[in-house]
Amino acid sequence: MKRMVVIGGGIGGISAVYELRDRLGKNHEILLVSDSDQFEFTPSNPWVAVKWRKPEAITIDLAPVMKKHGVAFKHDAVSRVVPEQNRVELASGETLDYDYLVIATGPRLAFNEIEGLGPEGHTVSVCKTAHALESSKDFEALCADPGPVVIGAAQGASCYGPAYEYAFILETELRKRKIRDRVPMTFVTPEPYIGHLGLDGVGDTKGLLESELRNRHVKWLTNTRIDRVEAGRMHVTTVNEDGSDKASQALEFKHSMILPAFTGVDAVMGIDQLVNPRGFVIVDEFQRNPTWPNVYGVGVCVAIPPVGPTPLPVGVPKTGYMIESMVTATVENIALAVEGREPAHRATWNAFCLADFGDRGVAFIALPQIPPRNTNWASSGKWVHLAKVAFEKYYLRKVRKGTTEPYYEKVALKLMGAAKLRAEA
Ligand SMILES: Cc1cc2nc3c(=O)[nH]c(=O)nc-3n(C[C@H](O)[C@H](O)[C@H](O)COP(=O)(O)OP(=O)(O)OC[C@H]3O[C@@H](n4cnc5c(N)ncnc54)[C@H](O)[C@@H]3O)c2cc1C
């Protein structure tokens, strides 16, 4: 009997334990360790921030669900991975030995890299459900006393979709409350152009997102870095093509949500050969770490180089479609390794995203994620909002039921087609 330890109870970790259980059966021990006792459906966090969802509607208690589906669960934080000893150390002081380790810890949110950024500073966040709940209080304060809003992403960020989503969702809610006319909005991003998304655009995301920002009277600043934030004021600098400073200014705000840059988590940070200098797990084409091949990485914690040079650092997003594909490759390769065979499965690393704008949205598919691509498709409409609502429901059901269907790839694509037809009917 082998022991597979999976760290992290998010989209990557949950998919991994279910697929491992299905693929390897009861002859092996599958253990999930997560520092949170809940699964949270991160894509719905922006809805929590404007009170369209309560946190309990998008979170699931892990202990009973794991028990029901035959996965051992430990609610504890991994404080250190010790790959040379096939061991992880836990915050409680306990240690766990493993035969195979899957790291699915997601990111550390690097608010600390910019003075005054983040929930402990002066901007709010939707990266965690708890952050989004806090953010909703700041949003209510804005509604009570309307004023300027600044939304966007910090230099080095690798997750842009949710920044655009939050801007449009907030804008929709402000219109519903009939106070949009009292809220000037600015979108700030290190992307070289609107709709780059860390992917050098997909289809016409540039045109689609620029047009949406224009239609909704949201001003934007691209190639822009955030220098520091103080209460109600953000100091930003727009740079030239060569990265040199072009113009600095201070943006006043009453409410600001900025997606931070990510790093790897402390449990792996600085482990030579396991992670890169930013703490992201180094994996080969089979999702294995080249130095310790019984250690695999899936999801946001994995190191992926940027698609190309940009004046400011712009990271590549790791979205659900890609994460599920990394998980399937990992599980198939672990199954081969258990049989003493060589790995053969590669993740497809495609990007698929439904970006909700509150009343409509933009969907895009990039196959493969890095251009040039075989499929480079983006489309917009009310059907995307409907598809995203349905997708949330199906994904939460998947986690509760313990199914291993690759939802992002199969269900989502079907859903998109159906929703599109419905909207066009
Ligand atoms: C606001 C937001 C919206 C997004 N929307 C979409 C979307 O619509 N579509 C899409 O495809 N992608 C979306 N993404 C991108 C991506 O799909 C999500 O970030 C997804 O949650 C990543 O899954 P993950 O498993 O890699 O990491 P996470 O979901 O972050 O899960 C990591 C887990 O590991 C745990 N953990 C961390 N450190 C430790 C430790 N030391 N010990 C134990 N446990 C630990 C964490 O508590 C967490 O439970 C979004 C991202 C964000 C931030």
Short mmCIF file of C-alpha atoms and ligand atoms in Angstrom, two decimals:
data_model
loop_
_atom_site.label_atom_id
_atom_site.label_comp_id
_atom_site.label_asym_id
_atom_site.label_seq_id
_atom_site.Cartn_x
_atom_site.Cartn_y
_atom_site.Cartn_z
CA MET A 1 0.00 0.00 0.00
CA LYS A 2 1.30 3.44 -0.96
CA ARG A 3 0.44 6.72 0.72
CA MET A 4 -0.45 9.70 -1.48
CA VAL A 5 -0.52 13.02 0.35
CA VAL A 6 -2.23 15.96 -1.36
CA ILE A 7 -1.66 19.44 0.10
CA GLY A 8 -4.45 21.98 -0.42
CA GLY A 9 -8.25 21.68 -0.49
CA GLY A 10 -8.94 23.95 -3.47
CA ILE A 11 -9.95 23.17 -7.06
CA GLY A 12 -6.62 21.39 -7.73
CA GLY A 13 -6.40 19.42 -4.48
CA ILE A 14 -10.03 18.29 -4.40
CA SER A 15 -9.91 17.14 -8.03
CA ALA A 16 -6.65 15.29 -7.23
CA VAL A 17 -7.97 13.32 -4.25
CA TYR A 18 -11.15 12.29 -6.08
CA GLU A 19 -9.26 11.22 -9.20
CA LEU A 20 -6.62 9.36 -7.12
CA ARG A 21 -9.35 7.54 -5.22
CA ASP A 22 -11.14 6.54 -8.43
CA ARG A 23 -7.97 5.58 -10.28
CA LEU A 24 -6.16 3.74 -7.47
CA GLY A 25 -9.05 2.33 -5.47
CA LYS A 26 -8.95 1.39 -1.81
CA ASN A 27 -5.61 -0.40 -1.95
CA HIS A 28 -3.77 2.84 -1.35
CA GLU A 29 -4.12 5.56 1.25
CA ILE A 30 -5.14 8.99 0.00
CA LEU A 31 -4.75 11.81 2.48
CA LEU A 32 -5.75 15.44 1.98
CA VAL A 33 -4.09 18.05 4.19
CA SER A 34 -5.51 21.56 4.07
CA ASP A 35 -5.09 24.57 6.29
CA SER A 36 -8.73 25.42 5.65
CA ASP A 37 -11.54 23.11 6.76
CA GLN A 38 -13.64 24.32 3.83
CA PHE A 39 -13.56 24.11 0.06
CA GLU A 40 -14.30 27.52 -1.38
CA PHE A 41 -15.38 28.07 -4.96
CA THR A 42 -12.99 30.94 -5.65
CA PRO A 43 -14.58 32.04 -8.98
CA SER A 44 -17.71 33.16 -7.08
CA ASN A 45 -15.84 35.41 -4.64
CA PRO A 46 -16.57 38.62 -6.60
CA TRP A 47 -20.29 37.89 -6.10
CA VAL A 48 -19.75 37.68 -2.32
CA ALA A 49 -18.10 41.11 -2.42
CA VAL A 50 -21.27 42.75 -3.78
CA LYS A 51 -23.55 40.53 -1.67
CA TRP A 52 -24.95 38.49 -4.58
CA ARG A 53 -23.80 35.39 -2.69
CA LYS A 54 -23.41 34.54 0.97
CA PRO A 55 -20.11 32.78 1.82
CA GLU A 56 -22.02 29.67 2.96
CA ALA A 57 -23.52 29.33 -0.54
CA ILE A 58 -20.09 28.85 -2.14
CA THR A 59 -18.22 26.91 0.55
CA ILE A 60 -18.37 23.24 1.55
CA ASP A 61 -17.15 21.66 4.82
CA LEU A 62 -14.38 19.28 3.83
CA ALA A 63 -14.40 16.77 6.72
CA PRO A 64 -17.83 15.16 6.08
CA VAL A 65 -17.45 15.23 2.29
CA MET A 66 -14.00 13.62 2.39
CA LYS A 67 -15.23 10.97 4.84
CA LYS A 68 -18.18 10.16 2.58
CA HIS A 69 -15.91 9.70 -0.41
CA GLY A 70 -13.19 7.61 1.25
CA VAL A 71 -10.46 10.24 1.52
CA ALA A 72 -8.61 10.78 4.81
CA PHE A 73 -8.61 14.46 5.76
CA LYS A 74 -6.36 16.41 8.07
CA HIS A 75 -7.19 20.02 8.84
CA ASP A 76 -3.70 21.37 9.41
CA ALA A 77 -1.19 23.56 7.62
CA VAL A 78 1.92 22.08 6.08
CA SER A 79 4.73 24.18 7.53
CA ARG A 80 7.51 22.55 5.48
CA VAL A 81 7.91 20.04 2.71
CA VAL A 82 11.06 17.92 3.18
CA PRO A 83 11.38 16.17 -0.20
CA GLU A 84 14.70 14.49 0.50
CA GLN A 85 13.00 12.60 3.37
CA ASN A 86 9.62 12.09 1.66
CA ARG A 87 8.01 13.92 4.53
CA VAL A 88 5.89 16.96 5.31
CA GLU A 89 5.93 18.81 8.61
CA LEU A 90 2.66 20.19 9.93
CA ALA A 91 2.00 23.33 11.94
CA SER A 92 0.67 21.14 14.77
CA GLY A 93 4.13 19.58 15.11
CA GLU A 94 3.09 16.28 13.53
CA THR A 95 4.98 14.86 10.52
CA LEU A 96 3.57 12.81 7.65
CA ASP A 97 5.55 10.45 5.44
CA TYR A 98 4.48 9.97 1.85
CA ASP A 99 5.25 7.82 -1.15
CA TYR A 100 3.83 10.39 -3.56
CA LEU A 101 3.15 14.04 -2.83
CA VAL A 102 0.85 16.34 -4.80
CA ILE A 103 1.36 20.04 -4.02
CA ALA A 104 -1.85 21.99 -4.74
CA THR A 105 -1.45 24.90 -2.34
CA GLY A 106 -2.48 27.68 -4.69
CA PRO A 107 -0.72 31.01 -4.20
CA ARG A 108 0.56 33.14 -1.37
CA LEU A 109 -0.95 36.57 -1.96
CA ALA A 110 2.00 38.96 -2.15
CA PHE A 111 0.29 42.13 -0.87
CA ASN A 112 3.47 42.84 1.08
CA GLU A 113 5.34 43.70 -2.14
CA ILE A 114 3.55 47.06 -2.40
CA GLU A 115 3.29 49.40 0.57
CA GLY A 116 -0.30 49.79 1.74
CA LEU A 117 -1.76 47.12 -0.59
CA GLY A 118 -4.29 44.54 0.56
CA PRO A 119 -6.80 43.92 3.35
CA GLU A 120 -4.22 44.80 6.01
CA GLY A 121 -3.52 48.01 4.12
CA HIS A 122 -5.98 50.17 2.22
CA THR A 123 -7.33 48.02 -0.64
CA VAL A 124 -9.77 45.12 -0.50
CA SER A 125 -9.42 41.65 -2.04
CA VAL A 126 -11.63 38.96 -3.59
CA CYS A 127 -8.93 36.28 -3.66
CA LYS A 128 -10.32 34.45 -0.62
CA THR A 129 -13.99 34.16 0.35
CA ALA A 130 -13.20 35.71 3.76
CA HIS A 131 -11.59 38.67 1.98
CA ALA A 132 -14.64 39.06 -0.26
CA LEU A 133 -16.90 39.13 2.81
CA GLU A 134 -14.77 41.89 4.34
CA SER A 135 -14.78 43.65 0.99
CA SER A 136 -18.60 43.68 1.00
CA LYS A 137 -18.52 45.91 4.09
CA ASP A 138 -16.25 48.38 2.30
CA PHE A 139 -18.58 48.22 -0.68
CA GLU A 140 -21.59 49.06 1.52
CA ALA A 141 -19.64 52.03 2.91
CA LEU A 142 -19.04 53.17 -0.68
CA CYS A 143 -22.76 52.92 -1.43
CA ALA A 144 -23.58 54.94 1.68
CA ASP A 145 -21.11 57.64 0.67
CA PRO A 146 -20.32 57.29 -3.07
CA GLY A 147 -16.98 58.38 -4.54
CA PRO A 148 -14.21 57.23 -6.86
CA VAL A 149 -13.29 53.57 -7.27
CA VAL A 150 -9.97 52.07 -8.44
CA ILE A 151 -9.92 48.42 -9.52
CA GLY A 152 -7.21 46.38 -11.20
CA ALA A 153 -4.12 44.26 -10.75
CA ALA A 154 -0.64 44.83 -9.38
CA GLN A 155 2.58 44.45 -11.38
CA GLY A 156 3.58 40.78 -11.48
CA ALA A 157 -0.03 39.61 -11.08
CA SER A 158 -1.01 36.48 -13.00
CA CYS A 159 -4.77 36.60 -12.51
CA TYR A 160 -6.53 39.35 -14.49
CA GLY A 161 -9.97 37.91 -15.27
CA PRO A 162 -11.29 38.45 -11.72
CA ALA A 163 -10.10 42.08 -11.73
CA TYR A 164 -12.15 42.81 -14.89
CA GLU A 165 -15.04 40.77 -13.49
CA TYR A 166 -15.08 42.69 -10.24
CA ALA A 167 -15.02 46.05 -12.05
CA PHE A 168 -18.03 45.11 -14.19
CA ILE A 169 -19.95 43.35 -11.42
CA LEU A 170 -19.50 46.35 -9.14
CA GLU A 171 -20.53 48.67 -11.97
CA THR A 172 -23.69 46.60 -12.55
CA GLU A 173 -24.60 46.71 -8.85
CA LEU A 174 -23.96 50.48 -8.67
CA ARG A 175 -26.33 50.96 -11.61
CA LYS A 176 -28.95 48.78 -9.89
CA ARG A 177 -28.64 50.98 -6.81
CA LYS A 178 -28.91 54.10 -9.00
CA ILE A 179 -25.66 55.60 -7.68
CA ARG A 180 -23.37 54.82 -10.63
CA ASP A 181 -23.44 58.51 -11.62
CA ARG A 182 -21.64 59.36 -8.37
CA VAL A 183 -18.83 56.82 -8.77
CA PRO A 184 -16.00 57.61 -11.22
CA MET A 185 -14.20 54.33 -11.99
CA THR A 186 -10.59 53.66 -13.08
CA PHE A 187 -9.07 50.30 -14.06
CA VAL A 188 -5.32 50.04 -13.39
CA THR A 189 -3.23 47.21 -14.84
CA PRO A 190 0.38 46.29 -15.69
CA GLU A 191 -0.90 44.57 -18.87
CA PRO A 192 0.49 46.21 -22.02
CA TYR A 193 -3.06 46.45 -23.38
CA ILE A 194 -6.57 45.84 -22.09
CA GLY A 195 -7.53 42.18 -22.52
CA HIS A 196 -3.94 40.85 -22.60
CA LEU A 197 -4.88 38.75 -19.54
CA GLY A 198 -1.37 37.34 -19.20
CA LEU A 199 -2.07 35.37 -22.40
CA ASP A 200 -1.25 38.01 -25.02
CA GLY A 201 -5.00 38.19 -25.57
CA VAL A 202 -7.40 35.49 -26.73
CA GLY A 203 -9.38 36.11 -29.89
CA ASP A 204 -10.45 39.75 -29.64
CA THR A 205 -10.38 40.09 -25.85
CA LYS A 206 -8.66 43.46 -26.42
CA GLY A 207 -11.57 44.80 -28.44
CA LEU A 208 -14.26 43.13 -26.32
CA LEU A 209 -12.94 44.34 -22.98
CA GLU A 210 -12.02 47.83 -24.19
CA SER A 211 -15.48 48.20 -25.65
CA GLU A 212 -17.07 47.02 -22.39
CA LEU A 213 -14.98 49.49 -20.37
CA ARG A 214 -15.87 52.30 -22.79
CA ASN A 215 -19.59 51.42 -22.75
CA ARG A 216 -19.58 51.50 -18.96
CA HIS A 217 -17.51 54.69 -18.68
CA VAL A 218 -14.60 53.06 -16.89
CA LYS A 219 -11.27 54.81 -17.57
CA TRP A 220 -8.16 52.66 -17.78
CA LEU A 221 -4.41 52.84 -17.34
CA THR A 222 -2.30 50.07 -18.90
CA ASN A 223 1.47 49.52 -18.47
CA THR A 224 0.93 50.95 -15.02
CA ARG A 225 2.56 49.93 -11.76
CA ILE A 226 1.33 50.69 -8.28
CA ASP A 227 4.05 52.43 -6.26
CA ARG A 228 2.27 52.64 -2.91
CA VAL A 229 -1.16 53.02 -1.43
CA GLU A 230 -2.26 55.22 1.42
CA ALA A 231 -5.74 55.68 2.86
CA GLY A 232 -7.93 56.80 -0.06
CA ARG A 233 -5.03 57.46 -2.44
CA MET A 234 -3.08 55.20 -4.82
CA HIS A 235 0.26 56.33 -6.24
CA VAL A 236 0.81 54.86 -9.71
CA THR A 237 3.36 55.19 -12.52
CA THR A 238 2.70 54.46 -16.18
CA VAL A 239 5.80 53.19 -18.01
CA ASN A 240 7.07 53.40 -21.59
CA GLU A 241 7.63 50.41 -23.89
CA ASP A 242 11.20 50.09 -22.57
CA GLY A 243 9.95 50.01 -18.96
CA SER A 244 11.18 53.53 -18.13
CA ASP A 245 8.85 55.83 -16.20
CA LYS A 246 6.47 57.89 -18.33
CA ALA A 247 4.15 59.62 -15.86
CA SER A 248 3.23 59.33 -12.20
CA GLN A 249 -0.03 60.34 -10.58
CA ALA A 250 -2.14 59.84 -7.49
CA LEU A 251 -5.61 58.29 -7.87
CA GLU A 252 -8.15 59.12 -5.17
CA PHE A 253 -10.53 56.35 -4.13
CA LYS A 254 -13.25 55.47 -1.67
CA HIS A 255 -13.11 51.78 -2.59
CA SER A 256 -10.31 49.87 -4.27
CA MET A 257 -9.85 46.18 -5.15
CA ILE A 258 -6.46 45.15 -6.54
CA LEU A 259 -5.42 41.60 -7.48
CA PRO A 260 -1.91 41.15 -6.03
CA ALA A 261 1.06 39.31 -7.49
CA PHE A 262 1.32 35.71 -6.33
CA THR A 263 4.23 33.70 -4.99
CA GLY A 264 4.51 30.12 -3.82
CA VAL A 265 3.59 29.35 -0.20
CA ASP A 266 6.01 29.47 2.76
CA ALA A 267 6.00 25.66 3.13
CA VAL A 268 8.06 25.32 -0.06
CA MET A 269 9.66 28.77 -0.43
CA GLY A 270 13.45 28.58 -0.82
CA ILE A 271 13.70 24.80 -1.30
CA ASP A 272 16.37 24.65 -3.98
CA GLN A 273 15.37 22.61 -7.08
CA LEU A 274 11.80 22.13 -5.82
CA VAL A 275 10.71 25.72 -6.46
CA ASN A 276 11.80 28.70 -8.54
CA PRO A 277 12.92 31.97 -6.89
CA ARG A 278 9.26 33.07 -6.51
CA GLY A 279 8.42 29.81 -4.73
CA PHE A 280 6.45 28.19 -7.58
CA VAL A 281 6.84 24.42 -7.91
CA ILE A 282 9.08 23.36 -10.80
CA VAL A 283 7.48 20.56 -12.81
CA ASP A 284 8.42 18.66 -15.95
CA GLU A 285 6.05 17.79 -18.82
CA PHE A 286 4.56 15.05 -16.60
CA GLN A 287 3.79 17.40 -13.68
CA ARG A 288 6.69 15.88 -11.68
CA ASN A 289 9.46 17.78 -10.03
CA PRO A 290 12.63 16.85 -11.97
CA THR A 291 14.75 16.45 -8.81
CA TRP A 292 12.15 14.61 -6.70
CA PRO A 293 9.95 12.80 -9.25
CA ASN A 294 7.57 11.49 -6.57
CA VAL A 295 6.57 15.13 -5.93
CA TYR A 296 3.97 16.58 -8.32
CA GLY A 297 2.55 20.09 -8.64
CA VAL A 298 -0.92 21.14 -9.85
CA GLY A 299 -2.78 24.44 -10.04
CA VAL A 300 -1.72 27.97 -9.26
CA CYS A 301 1.35 26.82 -7.26
CA VAL A 302 3.08 25.55 -10.45
CA ALA A 303 5.84 27.56 -12.19
CA ILE A 304 4.94 28.69 -15.73
CA PRO A 305 7.06 31.23 -17.64
CA PRO A 306 5.39 34.40 -19.02
CA VAL A 307 4.09 34.27 -22.63
CA GLY A 308 6.55 36.96 -23.72
CA PRO A 309 8.35 40.13 -22.61
CA THR A 310 6.22 43.06 -21.40
CA PRO A 311 7.31 46.47 -20.04
CA LEU A 312 6.04 45.48 -16.57
CA PRO A 313 5.95 41.90 -15.26
CA VAL A 314 2.73 40.13 -16.31
CA GLY A 315 2.26 36.51 -15.20
CA VAL A 316 0.37 33.67 -16.91
CA PRO A 317 -2.99 32.71 -15.35
CA LYS A 318 -3.69 29.15 -14.28
CA THR A 319 -7.38 28.55 -14.71
CA GLY A 320 -9.73 25.68 -13.92
CA TYR A 321 -9.53 23.95 -17.31
CA MET A 322 -5.76 23.82 -17.14
CA ILE A 323 -5.78 22.80 -13.46
CA GLU A 324 -8.09 19.83 -14.09
CA SER A 325 -5.90 18.75 -16.98
CA MET A 326 -2.78 18.96 -14.76
CA VAL A 327 -4.60 16.83 -12.17
CA THR A 328 -5.56 14.12 -14.66
CA ALA A 329 -2.00 13.90 -15.99
CA THR A 330 -0.62 13.77 -12.44
CA VAL A 331 -2.99 11.01 -11.33
CA GLU A 332 -2.36 8.89 -14.44
CA ASN A 333 1.40 9.28 -13.99
CA ILE A 334 1.22 8.36 -10.29
CA ALA A 335 -0.77 5.26 -11.26
CA LEU A 336 1.98 4.33 -13.73
CA ALA A 337 4.70 5.01 -11.15
CA VAL A 338 2.96 2.75 -8.63
CA GLU A 339 3.14 -0.02 -11.25
CA GLY A 340 6.85 0.74 -11.74
CA ARG A 341 6.28 2.24 -15.17
CA GLU A 342 7.48 5.46 -16.77
CA PRO A 343 5.17 8.52 -16.92
CA ALA A 344 3.31 9.11 -20.19
CA HIS A 345 0.58 11.68 -19.54
CA ARG A 346 0.89 15.37 -20.23
CA ALA A 347 -1.49 18.16 -19.26
CA THR A 348 -3.02 20.05 -22.17
CA TRP A 349 -2.47 23.48 -20.56
CA ASN A 350 -5.38 25.08 -22.34
CA ALA A 351 -7.22 28.14 -21.07
CA PHE A 352 -10.98 28.44 -20.80
CA CYS A 353 -12.69 31.23 -18.94
CA LEU A 354 -16.17 32.55 -18.34
CA ALA A 355 -15.68 36.14 -17.21
CA ASP A 356 -18.87 37.43 -15.64
CA PHE A 357 -19.77 41.10 -15.93
CA GLY A 358 -22.83 40.96 -13.70
CA ASP A 359 -25.45 41.06 -16.44
CA ARG A 360 -23.45 39.71 -19.39
CA GLY A 361 -19.88 38.52 -19.84
CA VAL A 362 -17.02 37.35 -22.04
CA ALA A 363 -16.05 33.72 -22.64
CA PHE A 364 -12.76 32.71 -24.17
CA ILE A 365 -10.97 29.53 -25.13
CA ALA A 366 -7.25 29.36 -25.91
CA LEU A 367 -5.97 26.02 -27.19
CA PRO A 368 -3.12 25.87 -26.39
CA GLN A 369 -2.72 28.66 -23.86
CA ILE A 370 0.55 29.97 -25.34
CA PRO A 371 0.14 31.58 -28.81
CA PRO A 372 0.17 30.80 -31.73
CA ARG A 373 -2.91 28.65 -31.14
CA ASN A 374 -5.15 26.16 -32.86
CA THR A 375 -8.24 27.65 -31.21
CA ASN A 376 -8.34 31.32 -30.31
CA TRP A 377 -11.96 32.10 -29.55
CA ALA A 378 -13.72 34.79 -27.53
CA SER A 379 -17.36 35.77 -27.43
CA SER A 380 -19.62 37.91 -25.28
CA GLY A 381 -23.26 38.19 -24.28
CA LYS A 382 -25.84 37.65 -21.57
CA TRP A 383 -25.47 33.89 -22.06
CA VAL A 384 -22.02 34.03 -20.41
CA HIS A 385 -23.52 35.35 -17.16
CA LEU A 386 -26.14 32.57 -17.27
CA ALA A 387 -23.47 29.97 -18.01
CA LYS A 388 -21.35 31.14 -15.08
CA VAL A 389 -24.29 30.90 -12.66
CA ALA A 390 -25.02 27.36 -13.88
CA PHE A 391 -21.36 26.44 -13.76
CA GLU A 392 -21.08 27.40 -10.08
CA LYS A 393 -24.02 25.15 -9.26
CA TYR A 394 -22.58 22.18 -11.17
CA TYR A 395 -19.08 22.61 -9.75
CA LEU A 396 -20.31 22.70 -6.13
CA ARG A 397 -22.39 19.60 -6.87
CA LYS A 398 -19.28 17.88 -8.24
CA VAL A 399 -17.39 18.55 -5.00
CA ARG A 400 -20.31 17.34 -2.84
CA LYS A 401 -20.83 14.19 -4.92
CA GLY A 402 -17.16 13.36 -5.30
CA THR A 403 -17.37 12.98 -9.07
CA THR A 404 -14.26 13.13 -11.20
CA GLU A 405 -15.70 14.40 -14.43
CA PRO A 406 -13.40 17.13 -15.86
CA TYR A 407 -16.08 19.79 -15.56
CA TYR A 408 -14.17 22.64 -17.05
CA GLU A 409 -13.42 20.70 -20.20
CA LYS A 410 -16.57 18.68 -20.81
CA VAL A 411 -19.47 20.20 -18.93
CA ALA A 412 -18.40 23.81 -19.37
CA LEU A 413 -18.04 23.53 -23.11
CA LYS A 414 -21.46 21.88 -23.39
CA LEU A 415 -22.92 24.44 -21.05
CA MET A 416 -21.55 27.27 -23.13
CA GLY A 417 -23.12 25.88 -26.26
CA ALA A 418 -26.48 25.35 -24.56
CA ALA A 419 -26.51 28.75 -22.87
CA LYS A 420 -25.59 30.42 -26.14
CA LEU A 421 -28.43 28.69 -27.96
CA ARG A 422 -30.86 29.61 -25.16
CA ALA A 423 -29.89 33.26 -25.31
CA GLU A 424 -30.15 33.34 -29.09
CA ALA A 425 -33.55 31.60 -29.15
C1 LIG B 1 -11.02 35.71 -7.39
C2 LIG B 1 -10.62 34.64 -8.37
C3 LIG B 1 -11.53 34.23 -9.35
C4 LIG B 1 -11.18 33.23 -10.25
N1 LIG B 1 -12.09 32.89 -11.20
C5 LIG B 1 -11.78 31.90 -12.06
C6 LIG B 1 -12.73 31.48 -13.04
O1 LIG B 1 -13.84 32.03 -13.13
N2 LIG B 1 -12.40 30.46 -13.87
C7 LIG B 1 -11.20 29.84 -13.79
O2 LIG B 1 -10.96 28.92 -14.55
N3 LIG B 1 -10.26 30.23 -12.90
C8 LIG B 1 -10.53 31.23 -12.02
N4 LIG B 1 -9.58 31.61 -11.10
C9 LIG B 1 -8.24 31.00 -11.15
C10 LIG B 1 -8.15 29.61 -10.47
O3 LIG B 1 -9.05 28.71 -11.08
C11 LIG B 1 -8.44 29.68 -8.99
O4 LIG B 1 -7.49 30.52 -8.37
C12 LIG B 1 -8.40 28.31 -8.29
O5 LIG B 1 -8.99 28.46 -7.03
C13 LIG B 1 -6.99 27.77 -8.14
O6 LIG B 1 -7.06 26.50 -7.58
P1 LIG B 1 -5.83 25.88 -6.75
O7 LIG B 1 -6.32 24.57 -6.25
O8 LIG B 1 -4.59 25.91 -7.56
O9 LIG B 1 -5.58 26.89 -5.54
P2 LIG B 1 -6.56 27.35 -4.38
O10 LIG B 1 -7.97 27.36 -4.81
O11 LIG B 1 -5.96 28.62 -3.86
O12 LIG B 1 -6.43 26.22 -3.28
C14 LIG B 1 -5.27 26.05 -2.50
C15 LIG B 1 -5.64 25.40 -1.19
O13 LIG B 1 -4.43 25.07 -0.48
C16 LIG B 1 -4.56 25.47 0.86
N5 LIG B 1 -3.20 25.70 1.38
C17 LIG B 1 -2.36 26.71 1.07
N6 LIG B 1 -1.20 26.57 1.75
C18 LIG B 1 -1.32 25.46 2.49
C19 LIG B 1 -0.45 24.81 3.41
N7 LIG B 1 0.76 25.28 3.69
N8 LIG B 1 -0.89 23.69 4.03
C20 LIG B 1 -2.13 23.20 3.77
N9 LIG B 1 -2.99 23.78 2.91
C21 LIG B 1 -2.58 24.89 2.27
C22 LIG B 1 -5.42 26.72 0.79
O14 LIG B 1 -6.06 27.04 2.01
C23 LIG B 1 -6.45 26.30 -0.28
O15 LIG B 1 -7.48 25.55 0.30
C24 LIG B 1 -9.90 32.62 -10.19
C25 LIG B 1 -8.98 33.06 -9.22
C26 LIG B 1 -9.32 34.05 -8.33
C27 LIG B 1 -8.32 34.49 -7.29
#
